[in-house]
CSV table of C-alpha atoms in Angstrom, one decimal:
chain,number,residue,atom,x,y,z
A,21,UNK,CA,-71.2,-139.9,-198.4
A,22,UNK,CA,-72.4,-143.7,-198.1
A,23,UNK,CA,-76.1,-143.9,-197.7
A,24,UNK,CA,-75.7,-146.0,-194.5
A,25,UNK,CA,-74.3,-142.4,-192.5
A,26,UNK,CA,-76.8,-140.1,-194.3
A,27,UNK,CA,-79.5,-142.4,-193.1
A,28,UNK,CA,-77.7,-142.7,-189.7
A,29,UNK,CA,-77.5,-138.5,-189.4
A,30,UNK,CA,-81.5,-138.6,-190.0
A,31,UNK,CA,-82.0,-141.2,-187.1
A,32,UNK,CA,-80.2,-139.4,-184.8
A,33,UNK,CA,-82.4,-136.3,-185.6
A,34,UNK,CA,-85.7,-138.0,-185.7
A,35,UNK,CA,-84.9,-139.4,-182.4
A,36,UNK,CA,-83.9,-136.6,-180.6
A,37,UNK,CA,-80.4,-137.6,-180.1
A,38,UNK,CA,-78.7,-135.2,-181.9
A,39,UNK,CA,-80.3,-131.7,-180.9
A,40,UNK,CA,-79.1,-128.2,-182.0
A,41,UNK,CA,-79.4,-125.1,-179.6
A,42,UNK,CA,-77.0,-123.8,-176.8
A,43,UNK,CA,-75.6,-126.1,-174.7
A,44,UNK,CA,-72.9,-126.1,-171.7
A,45,UNK,CA,-70.6,-129.2,-172.2
A,46,UNK,CA,-68.5,-130.9,-169.6
A,47,UNK,CA,-66.0,-129.1,-170.5
A,48,UNK,CA,-67.6,-125.8,-169.8
A,49,UNK,CA,-67.6,-125.0,-173.8
A,50,UNK,CA,-71.0,-123.5,-175.1
A,51,UNK,CA,-71.7,-125.4,-178.2
A,52,UNK,CA,-74.5,-125.1,-180.7
A,53,UNK,CA,-75.0,-128.8,-180.8
A,54,UNK,CA,-75.5,-131.7,-178.6
A,55,UNK,CA,-75.2,-135.5,-179.2
A,56,UNK,CA,-77.1,-137.8,-176.1
A,57,UNK,CA,-77.2,-141.5,-176.8
A,58,UNK,CA,-79.3,-142.5,-173.7
A,59,UNK,CA,-82.2,-140.8,-175.9
A,60,UNK,CA,-82.6,-144.0,-177.7
A,61,UNK,CA,-85.0,-145.9,-175.6
A,62,UNK,CA,-87.0,-147.9,-177.8
A,63,UNK,CA,-86.9,-151.8,-179.3
A,64,UNK,CA,-86.9,-150.6,-182.9
A,65,UNK,CA,-84.3,-147.4,-182.3
A,66,UNK,CA,-81.8,-149.7,-180.6
A,67,UNK,CA,-82.4,-152.3,-183.0
A,68,UNK,CA,-81.5,-149.8,-185.8
A,69,UNK,CA,-78.8,-148.5,-184.0
A,70,UNK,CA,-77.3,-151.6,-183.7
A,71,UNK,CA,-77.0,-152.1,-187.5
A,72,UNK,CA,-75.8,-148.4,-188.1
A,73,UNK,CA,-72.9,-149.5,-185.7
A,74,UNK,CA,-72.6,-153.2,-187.6
A,75,UNK,CA,-72.0,-151.7,-190.6
A,76,UNK,CA,-69.6,-148.8,-189.8
A,77,UNK,CA,-67.3,-151.6,-187.9
A,78,UNK,CA,-68.0,-153.6,-191.2
A,79,UNK,CA,-66.7,-150.8,-193.1
A,80,UNK,CA,-63.9,-149.5,-191.0
A,81,UNK,CA,-62.4,-152.7,-189.2
A,82,UNK,CA,-63.8,-155.7,-191.7
A,83,UNK,CA,-64.9,-158.9,-189.7
A,84,UNK,CA,-61.5,-160.1,-188.2
A,85,UNK,CA,-62.3,-159.3,-184.5
A,86,UNK,CA,-64.1,-161.6,-181.8
A,87,UNK,CA,-65.2,-159.3,-179.2
A,88,UNK,CA,-67.2,-155.5,-178.6
A,89,UNK,CA,-66.3,-154.4,-175.8
A,90,UNK,CA,-68.7,-151.4,-174.2
A,91,UNK,CA,-67.8,-149.7,-171.4
A,92,UNK,CA,-70.3,-149.0,-168.5
A,93,UNK,CA,-72.8,-147.7,-169.2
A,94,UNK,CA,-73.7,-146.5,-172.4
A,95,UNK,CA,-71.7,-148.6,-174.0
A,96,UNK,CA,-73.4,-152.0,-172.4
A,97,UNK,CA,-76.7,-151.7,-174.6
A,98,UNK,CA,-74.5,-150.5,-177.6
A,99,UNK,CA,-72.1,-153.7,-177.4
A,100,UNK,CA,-75.0,-156.2,-176.9
A,101,UNK,CA,-77.6,-154.5,-179.6
A,102,UNK,CA,-74.8,-154.3,-182.3
A,103,UNK,CA,-73.4,-158.0,-181.5
A,104,UNK,CA,-77.0,-158.8,-182.3
A,105,UNK,CA,-76.8,-156.7,-185.8
A,106,UNK,CA,-73.6,-158.4,-186.5
A,107,UNK,CA,-75.3,-161.7,-186.5
A,108,UNK,CA,-78.0,-160.7,-188.8
A,109,UNK,CA,-76.1,-158.6,-191.4
A,110,UNK,CA,-72.6,-160.1,-191.6
A,111,UNK,CA,-73.5,-164.1,-190.3
A,112,UNK,CA,-70.7,-163.6,-188.0
A,113,UNK,CA,-71.4,-164.5,-184.2
A,114,UNK,CA,-69.3,-161.9,-182.2
A,115,UNK,CA,-69.3,-161.8,-178.5
A,116,UNK,CA,-70.0,-158.7,-175.9
A,117,UNK,CA,-68.1,-157.4,-173.1
A,118,UNK,CA,-68.6,-155.0,-170.7
A,119,UNK,CA,-66.9,-153.9,-167.2
A,120,UNK,CA,-68.6,-153.0,-163.9
A,121,UNK,CA,-68.4,-149.8,-162.2
A,122,UNK,CA,-67.8,-152.0,-158.7
A,123,UNK,CA,-66.4,-155.4,-158.7
A,124,UNK,CA,-68.9,-158.0,-158.5
A,125,UNK,CA,-67.8,-160.6,-155.2
A,126,UNK,CA,-70.3,-163.2,-155.4
A,127,UNK,CA,-72.1,-165.8,-158.1
A,128,UNK,CA,-70.5,-167.5,-161.2
A,129,UNK,CA,-70.1,-164.6,-163.1
A,130,UNK,CA,-68.2,-162.3,-160.1
A,131,UNK,CA,-65.3,-160.0,-161.0
A,132,UNK,CA,-65.1,-156.8,-162.9
A,133,UNK,CA,-66.6,-157.8,-166.5
A,134,UNK,CA,-70.2,-158.3,-167.7
A,135,UNK,CA,-70.7,-161.1,-170.1
A,136,UNK,CA,-68.0,-162.6,-172.0
A,137,UNK,CA,-64.8,-163.0,-170.4
A,138,UNK,CA,-61.7,-161.8,-172.1
A,139,UNK,CA,-58.9,-164.3,-173.1
A,140,UNK,CA,-55.6,-164.1,-174.4
A,141,UNK,CA,-55.5,-163.9,-178.1
A,142,UNK,CA,-58.7,-161.9,-178.6
A,143,UNK,CA,-59.3,-159.2,-180.8
A,144,UNK,CA,-61.5,-156.7,-179.2
A,145,UNK,CA,-63.4,-153.3,-181.0
A,146,UNK,CA,-64.1,-150.9,-178.3
A,147,UNK,CA,-68.1,-149.4,-178.6
A,148,UNK,CA,-68.6,-145.8,-177.5
A,149,UNK,CA,-71.3,-143.1,-178.0
A,150,UNK,CA,-68.9,-140.2,-178.1
A,151,UNK,CA,-65.3,-139.2,-177.9
A,152,UNK,CA,-65.4,-135.5,-176.7
A,153,UNK,CA,-62.0,-135.4,-174.9
A,154,UNK,CA,-60.8,-138.7,-175.4
A,155,UNK,CA,-60.5,-139.0,-171.6
A,156,UNK,CA,-62.8,-142.1,-171.5
A,157,UNK,CA,-60.2,-144.4,-173.1
A,158,UNK,CA,-57.8,-143.9,-170.8
A,159,UNK,CA,-59.9,-145.5,-168.1
A,160,UNK,CA,-61.3,-148.2,-170.7
A,161,UNK,CA,-57.9,-149.3,-172.7
A,162,UNK,CA,-56.6,-150.7,-169.1
A,163,UNK,CA,-59.3,-152.6,-168.1
A,164,UNK,CA,-59.6,-154.2,-171.4
A,165,UNK,CA,-55.8,-155.3,-171.8
A,166,UNK,CA,-55.6,-155.8,-168.2
A,167,UNK,CA,-58.3,-158.4,-168.7
A,168,UNK,CA,-56.0,-160.4,-170.4
A,169,UNK,CA,-53.7,-160.4,-173.7
A,170,UNK,CA,-55.8,-158.8,-176.2
A,171,UNK,CA,-55.6,-156.6,-179.2
A,172,UNK,CA,-57.6,-153.6,-180.1
A,173,UNK,CA,-58.5,-153.9,-183.4
A,174,UNK,CA,-60.0,-150.2,-182.8
A,175,UNK,CA,-62.6,-148.1,-181.7
A,176,UNK,CA,-66.0,-146.8,-182.6
A,177,UNK,CA,-67.8,-144.3,-181.9
A,178,UNK,CA,-71.4,-142.5,-183.1
A,179,UNK,CA,-70.3,-139.0,-184.0
A,180,UNK,CA,-67.0,-137.4,-184.5
A,181,UNK,CA,-67.4,-134.0,-182.8
A,182,UNK,CA,-64.1,-133.1,-184.6
A,183,UNK,CA,-62.9,-130.9,-181.6
A,184,UNK,CA,-59.7,-130.4,-180.4
A,185,UNK,CA,-58.5,-132.9,-178.0
A,186,UNK,CA,-56.8,-131.4,-174.6
A,187,UNK,CA,-53.5,-130.1,-174.8
A,188,UNK,CA,-53.5,-130.9,-178.7
A,189,UNK,CA,-54.7,-129.7,-182.1
A,190,UNK,CA,-55.7,-133.0,-183.1
A,191,UNK,CA,-59.5,-134.4,-182.6
A,192,UNK,CA,-59.9,-136.8,-179.7
A,193,UNK,CA,-60.2,-139.6,-182.2
A,194,UNK,CA,-56.6,-138.7,-183.8
A,195,UNK,CA,-55.4,-138.3,-180.5
A,196,UNK,CA,-56.4,-141.8,-179.5
A,197,UNK,CA,-54.8,-142.9,-182.6
A,198,UNK,CA,-51.7,-141.9,-182.3
A,199,UNK,CA,-51.5,-142.4,-178.3
A,200,UNK,CA,-52.5,-146.3,-178.4
A,201,UNK,CA,-51.6,-147.2,-181.9
A,202,UNK,CA,-54.9,-148.7,-183.2
A,203,UNK,CA,-57.6,-146.5,-185.1
A,204,UNK,CA,-60.6,-144.7,-183.5
A,205,UNK,CA,-63.5,-143.9,-186.2
A,206,UNK,CA,-67.3,-142.7,-185.9
A,207,UNK,CA,-70.2,-143.7,-188.1
A,208,UNK,CA,-70.1,-139.8,-189.1
A,209,UNK,CA,-68.3,-137.0,-188.4
A,210,UNK,CA,-70.0,-133.3,-187.6
A,211,UNK,CA,-68.5,-132.2,-191.0
A,212,UNK,CA,-70.7,-134.9,-192.7
A,213,UNK,CA,-73.8,-134.0,-190.1
A,214,UNK,CA,-73.4,-129.9,-191.5
A,215,UNK,CA,-72.8,-131.4,-195.0
A,216,UNK,CA,-76.3,-133.7,-194.8
A,217,UNK,CA,-78.4,-131.1,-193.2
A,218,UNK,CA,-77.6,-127.8,-194.1
A,219,UNK,CA,-79.6,-126.7,-197.2
A,220,UNK,CA,-78.5,-122.6,-197.7
A,221,UNK,CA,-81.7,-120.5,-198.0
A,222,UNK,CA,-84.0,-123.4,-196.9
A,223,UNK,CA,-86.1,-122.3,-194.2
A,224,UNK,CA,-87.4,-125.8,-193.7
A,225,UNK,CA,-83.5,-127.1,-193.4
A,226,UNK,CA,-82.7,-128.7,-189.7
A,227,UNK,CA,-79.4,-126.7,-190.2
A,228,UNK,CA,-80.1,-123.1,-191.0
A,229,UNK,CA,-78.0,-120.1,-192.2
A,230,UNK,CA,-77.8,-118.8,-188.9
A,231,UNK,CA,-77.0,-122.2,-186.8
A,232,UNK,CA,-74.6,-122.8,-189.8
A,233,UNK,CA,-72.9,-119.4,-189.1
A,234,UNK,CA,-72.8,-120.4,-185.2
A,235,UNK,CA,-71.2,-123.9,-186.1
A,236,UNK,CA,-68.7,-122.3,-188.0
A,237,UNK,CA,-67.6,-120.2,-185.4
A,238,UNK,CA,-67.6,-122.7,-182.8
A,239,UNK,CA,-65.0,-124.9,-184.9
A,240,UNK,CA,-62.8,-121.6,-185.3
A,241,UNK,CA,-62.3,-121.6,-182.0
A,242,UNK,CA,-62.4,-125.3,-180.6
A,243,UNK,CA,-62.0,-127.1,-184.0
A,244,UNK,CA,-59.2,-129.6,-184.7
A,245,UNK,CA,-56.2,-128.7,-186.9
A,246,UNK,CA,-56.0,-130.7,-189.2
């Protein structure tokens, strides 16, 4: 596993973004883990987060894109901090763009978009926190492609939960790739999280033997069938 991935896993845990226990998801499922990107709250955390996203985008999609689109609301700071990090790490100026929940009807920047105004020919990477069901892209994709004649290069999220998408045996990210014909990737997968944090018979490990058993049982029921 690449070093930036193991560092990112440790970073999520240290920021209390990735938590383990018993959580009721929006879908009603009882999950032994939960990720909340809203827990990144300090300047240094956001700066580091942007660099992890930038590294993952660079590895998965290269540099042939123009715009980072972060859907409201959590995608807004993600697109901003990642654009800053991309300039710092790779010397490439990329623009950020987000949508508003309500149309702004006044001022020089009125309309649905915040930041850069998408133009024909732009190549866009969509950036989000996490995708469990794939439902968010159903709202985001029409906004991006309806604003101009753009190409979506791919989508990047923090964590691939690797659960089955609704009415599918595939993960939400794989289902997005199949439906929209662009790659949907994550900085890390839950499989990689477990690989890094589980230390058999080590009582000080983040993922203990008992928690590993709970995660295994969860995926036996809800895991994507590859």
